[in-house]
Coordinates of C-alpha atoms in Angstrom, one line a residue:
M1 CA -164.4 124.7 -98.0
T2 CA -167.7 123.5 -99.6
D3 CA -169.3 120.2 -98.8
R4 CA -168.9 119.1 -102.4
L5 CA -165.6 119.7 -104.1
S6 CA -166.5 117.8 -107.3
K7 CA -168.8 119.8 -109.5
R8 CA -169.1 116.8 -111.8
S9 CA -170.3 114.4 -109.2
P10 CA -173.9 115.8 -108.8
L11 CA -174.2 116.3 -112.5
L12 CA -173.1 112.8 -113.4
A13 CA -175.4 111.4 -110.7
E14 CA -178.4 113.2 -112.3
I15 CA -177.4 111.9 -115.7
L16 CA -177.0 108.4 -114.4
R17 CA -180.5 108.5 -112.9
Y18 CA -181.9 109.3 -116.3
I19 CA -179.8 106.5 -117.9
N20 CA -181.0 104.0 -115.3
D21 CA -184.6 105.1 -115.9
G22 CA -184.2 104.6 -119.6
N23 CA -185.1 108.3 -120.0
Y24 CA -182.6 109.4 -122.6
E25 CA -182.2 109.5 -126.3
R26 CA -179.7 110.3 -129.0
A27 CA -180.2 112.6 -132.0
G28 CA -177.1 112.6 -134.2
D29 CA -174.1 113.6 -132.0
V30 CA -176.3 115.0 -129.2
W31 CA -177.6 113.1 -126.2
S32 CA -180.7 114.3 -124.4
F33 CA -181.6 113.3 -120.8
G34 CA -184.8 113.5 -118.9
I35 CA -187.1 114.1 -121.9
G36 CA -187.7 110.8 -123.5
H37 CA -190.5 108.2 -123.3
G38 CA -193.1 110.7 -122.2
S39 CA -191.9 110.5 -118.6
S40 CA -190.5 114.0 -118.0
R41 CA -191.1 115.4 -114.6
A42 CA -193.3 118.2 -116.1
H43 CA -195.8 115.7 -117.4
S44 CA -195.7 112.9 -114.7
N45 CA -198.7 112.6 -112.5
Q46 CA -198.4 111.5 -108.9
D47 CA -198.8 107.8 -109.5
E48 CA -196.3 107.7 -112.4
A49 CA -193.7 109.4 -110.1
V50 CA -194.2 106.7 -107.5
F51 CA -194.0 103.9 -110.1
Q52 CA -190.7 105.3 -111.1
K53 CA -189.4 105.1 -107.6
M54 CA -190.6 101.5 -107.3
R55 CA -188.8 100.5 -110.5
R56 CA -185.6 102.1 -109.3
L57 CA -186.0 100.2 -106.0
V58 CA -186.4 96.9 -107.8
Y59 CA -183.6 97.5 -110.3
D60 CA -181.2 98.7 -107.6
H61 CA -182.0 95.6 -105.5
V62 CA -181.3 93.3 -108.4
A63 CA -178.1 95.1 -109.3
R64 CA -176.8 94.9 -105.7
T65 CA -177.7 91.2 -105.6
V66 CA -175.9 90.3 -108.8
A67 CA -172.8 92.2 -107.7
I68 CA -172.7 90.6 -104.2
Q69 CA -173.2 87.1 -105.6
R70 CA -169.9 87.6 -107.5
T71 CA -167.7 89.6 -105.0
S72 CA -168.8 88.6 -101.5
L73 CA -169.1 85.5 -99.3
A74 CA -172.1 87.0 -97.5
N75 CA -175.6 86.2 -98.5
P76 CA -177.2 88.7 -100.9
P77 CA -180.0 90.9 -99.5
A78 CA -183.4 89.1 -99.3
V79 CA -186.1 90.4 -101.6
D80 CA -188.4 90.9 -98.6
S81 CA -186.0 93.6 -97.4
L82 CA -187.8 95.8 -99.9
A83 CA -191.2 95.4 -98.2
E84 CA -190.9 98.4 -95.9
E85 CA -189.9 100.8 -98.6
F86 CA -192.5 99.5 -100.9
S87 CA -195.1 99.9 -98.2
K88 CA -194.1 103.6 -97.8
L89 CA -194.3 104.1 -101.6
M90 CA -197.7 102.4 -101.7
D91 CA -199.0 105.0 -99.3
E92 CA -198.0 107.7 -101.8
L93 CA -200.3 106.3 -104.5
T94 CA -203.8 107.4 -105.0
P95 CA -206.3 105.2 -103.2
Q96 CA -207.7 103.8 -106.5
T97 CA -204.3 102.9 -107.8
R98 CA -203.1 101.5 -104.5
E99 CA -206.0 99.1 -104.4
A100 CA -205.5 97.9 -107.9
L101 CA -201.8 97.5 -107.5
G102 CA -201.9 95.6 -104.2
Q103 CA -201.9 92.2 -105.8
A104 CA -198.9 93.0 -108.0
F105 CA -196.6 92.9 -105.0
V106 CA -197.7 89.6 -103.5
P107 CA -194.3 88.0 -104.5
I108 CA -192.5 90.6 -102.4
A109 CA -194.7 90.0 -99.4
T110 CA -194.1 86.3 -99.6
G111 CA -190.3 86.6 -100.1
Q112 CA -190.2 85.1 -103.6
D113 CA -187.2 85.8 -105.7
L114 CA -187.5 88.6 -108.2
P115 CA -186.3 88.0 -111.8
I116 CA -184.1 90.6 -113.5
P117 CA -186.5 93.2 -114.8
G118 CA -187.0 93.4 -118.6
A119 CA -187.0 90.9 -121.4
T120 CA -183.3 90.8 -122.0
P121 CA -181.3 87.5 -122.0
E122 CA -179.9 86.5 -118.6
A123 CA -176.3 87.3 -119.4
E124 CA -177.2 90.7 -120.9
G125 CA -179.4 91.5 -118.0
E126 CA -176.8 90.6 -115.4
L127 CA -174.2 92.7 -117.2
D128 CA -176.5 95.7 -117.2
A129 CA -177.2 95.1 -113.5
L130 CA -173.4 95.1 -112.8
D131 CA -173.0 98.2 -114.9
R132 CA -175.8 99.9 -112.9
Y133 CA -174.4 98.9 -109.5
Y134 CA -170.8 99.9 -110.1
A135 CA -171.5 103.1 -111.9
K136 CA -173.5 104.2 -108.9
E137 CA -170.8 103.1 -106.5
I138 CA -168.1 105.0 -108.3
L139 CA -170.1 108.2 -108.5
E140 CA -170.9 108.0 -104.8
K141 CA -167.1 107.9 -104.1
L142 CA -166.2 110.7 -106.5
D143 CA -166.6 113.6 -104.2
G144 CA -164.6 111.9 -101.5
I145 CA -161.9 111.1 -103.9
V146 CA -161.6 114.7 -105.1
S147 CA -161.7 115.9 -101.5
R148 CA -158.9 113.6 -100.3
A149 CA -156.7 114.2 -103.4
S150 CA -157.0 118.0 -103.0
A151 CA -155.7 117.7 -99.4
L152 CA -152.5 116.0 -100.6
G153 CA -149.4 118.1 -101.4
R154 CA -147.0 117.4 -104.2
M155 CA -144.2 114.9 -103.6
D156 CA -140.9 116.5 -104.6
L157 CA -138.3 113.9 -103.7
E158 CA -134.6 114.8 -104.2
I159 CA -133.8 111.2 -105.4
L160 CA -136.2 109.1 -107.5
P161 CA -137.0 105.7 -105.8
N162 CA -136.8 102.5 -107.6
R163 CA -139.7 101.2 -109.7
R164 CA -141.0 98.9 -106.9
V165 CA -141.4 101.8 -104.5
Q166 CA -143.0 103.9 -107.1
F167 CA -145.5 101.2 -107.9
L168 CA -146.4 100.7 -104.3
F169 CA -146.7 104.4 -103.7
D170 CA -149.2 104.7 -106.6
E171 CA -151.2 101.7 -105.3
A172 CA -151.3 103.0 -101.7
H173 CA -152.7 106.4 -102.9
R174 CA -155.3 104.7 -105.1
C175 CA -156.5 102.7 -102.1
Y176 CA -156.5 105.8 -99.9
L177 CA -158.5 107.9 -102.4
Y178 CA -161.1 105.2 -102.9
G179 CA -161.4 104.6 -99.2
F180 CA -159.8 101.1 -99.0
H181 CA -158.2 101.7 -95.7
L182 CA -156.9 98.2 -94.9
A183 CA -155.2 97.9 -98.3
C184 CA -153.8 101.4 -98.0
A185 CA -152.1 100.5 -94.7
V186 CA -150.6 97.3 -96.1
F187 CA -149.2 99.2 -99.1
C188 CA -147.8 101.9 -96.8
R189 CA -145.9 99.3 -94.8
A190 CA -144.6 97.7 -98.1
I191 CA -143.5 101.2 -99.3
V192 CA -141.4 101.9 -96.2
E193 CA -140.0 98.4 -96.2
G194 CA -139.0 98.6 -99.9
A195 CA -137.5 102.1 -99.4
L196 CA -135.5 101.0 -96.4
K197 CA -134.1 98.0 -98.4
E198 CA -133.1 100.3 -101.2
V199 CA -131.6 103.1 -99.1
V200 CA -130.5 101.6 -95.8
D201 CA -129.7 98.0 -96.6
P202 CA -129.1 97.6 -100.4
D203 CA -126.5 94.8 -99.8
S204 CA -128.7 92.8 -97.4
E205 CA -126.4 93.3 -94.4
T206 CA -129.3 93.0 -92.0
N207 CA -132.0 90.2 -91.8
R208 CA -134.1 92.8 -93.6
S209 CA -136.7 93.0 -90.8
I210 CA -138.4 96.3 -91.1
H211 CA -137.7 97.2 -87.5
D212 CA -134.0 96.2 -87.8
M213 CA -133.7 98.4 -90.9
I214 CA -135.4 101.3 -89.1
G215 CA -132.8 100.9 -86.3
V216 CA -130.0 101.0 -88.9
A217 CA -131.5 104.1 -90.5
V218 CA -131.4 105.8 -87.1
E219 CA -127.8 104.8 -86.5
K220 CA -126.8 106.1 -89.9
N221 CA -128.7 109.3 -89.3
V222 CA -130.8 108.6 -92.3
L223 CA -134.1 108.9 -90.3
T224 CA -134.2 111.8 -87.8
D225 CA -136.6 113.8 -85.8
D226 CA -140.0 112.0 -85.7
R227 CA -139.4 109.9 -88.8
P228 CA -138.3 106.7 -86.9
R229 CA -141.5 106.9 -84.9
C230 CA -143.5 107.4 -88.1
A231 CA -141.9 104.4 -89.7
R232 CA -142.6 102.2 -86.7
E233 CA -146.3 103.3 -86.6
I234 CA -146.5 102.5 -90.3
A235 CA -145.1 99.0 -89.7
K236 CA -147.5 98.5 -86.8
A237 CA -150.5 99.5 -88.8
G238 CA -149.5 97.3 -91.8
N239 CA -148.9 94.3 -89.6
R240 CA -152.3 94.9 -87.9
A241 CA -154.0 95.1 -91.3
I242 CA -152.4 91.9 -92.5
H243 CA -152.8 89.8 -89.3
D244 CA -155.8 91.1 -87.6
P245 CA -158.0 93.0 -90.0
E246 CA -161.0 93.1 -87.6
M247 CA -158.9 94.9 -85.0
F248 CA -157.5 97.2 -87.6
D249 CA -161.0 98.1 -88.7
R250 CA -161.9 98.9 -85.1
D251 CA -158.8 100.8 -84.1
Y252 CA -157.9 102.7 -87.3
S253 CA -160.4 105.4 -88.3
A254 CA -160.3 107.2 -91.7
E255 CA -158.3 109.9 -90.0
K256 CA -155.7 107.5 -88.6
V257 CA -155.3 105.9 -92.0
E258 CA -154.7 109.4 -93.5
E259 CA -152.1 109.9 -90.8
I260 CA -150.4 106.6 -91.8
L261 CA -150.2 107.8 -95.4
T262 CA -149.0 111.2 -94.4
N263 CA -146.3 109.6 -92.3
T264 CA -145.3 107.4 -95.2
R265 CA -144.8 110.4 -97.4
K266 CA -142.7 112.1 -94.6
V267 CA -140.5 109.0 -94.3
L268 CA -139.9 108.8 -98.0
G269 CA -139.0 112.5 -98.1
E270 CA -136.2 111.8 -95.6
L271 CA -135.0 108.6 -97.1
Y272 CA -134.8 110.0 -100.6
R273 CA -132.9 113.2 -99.9
L274 CA -129.5 114.1 -101.2
P275 CA -126.6 113.7 -98.8
S276 CA -125.8 116.9 -97.0

């Protein structure tokens, strides 16, 4: 098995780099990348290459800041967090350029806020920053998504579950593929609970506690072998994810979350089988 299962991931990442650098152009129906604005690698001198790295560093910082301000309760990264990386890049410049450029980065050294680069209106600039940030994030996840999806087998249930269980199943797998472990565990618990309600207790004869329904499934011989244990482990993981997410994050590795999903699929395979 190769390290990269997605052949599109590295190609798209390279194209995205050219888009972020503004180094692309369109001629009719054809797009060209890495040749525009006189900045192709073949003609870039040492300083120009370093300047490009600096621009990427600033733009990525702004994009990350704009995204965090909208989606996180944590403070965005301080601009002086770039100082160390800028210092390393400054060392790569020729001595003459380094001396002339030194004063340009005084705002970074003093921790002043950076404006969004470019002369675009604020709303347009922030939209571009969000586009930049999330395009990169999705591409960084792509290879892992393909890898995890390729390890899953087909689900061939003998009986089709109700729409609720189908919806929860889809959502759990999206969370798993994108690496949202806590949400995946919550959905897996909801899947098992919904499936038990449909198969084991459709007339609400129990109090519909997931553990009570697992017990009834065992009594009716609906869940056999290791499936009752699997169902209990799924319920435990889901409860932990809901009520103690910090402990869940500590105790449930990516491998354990994969096991929870696998067990969910096993339980469904037994619940939705034709009567023998």
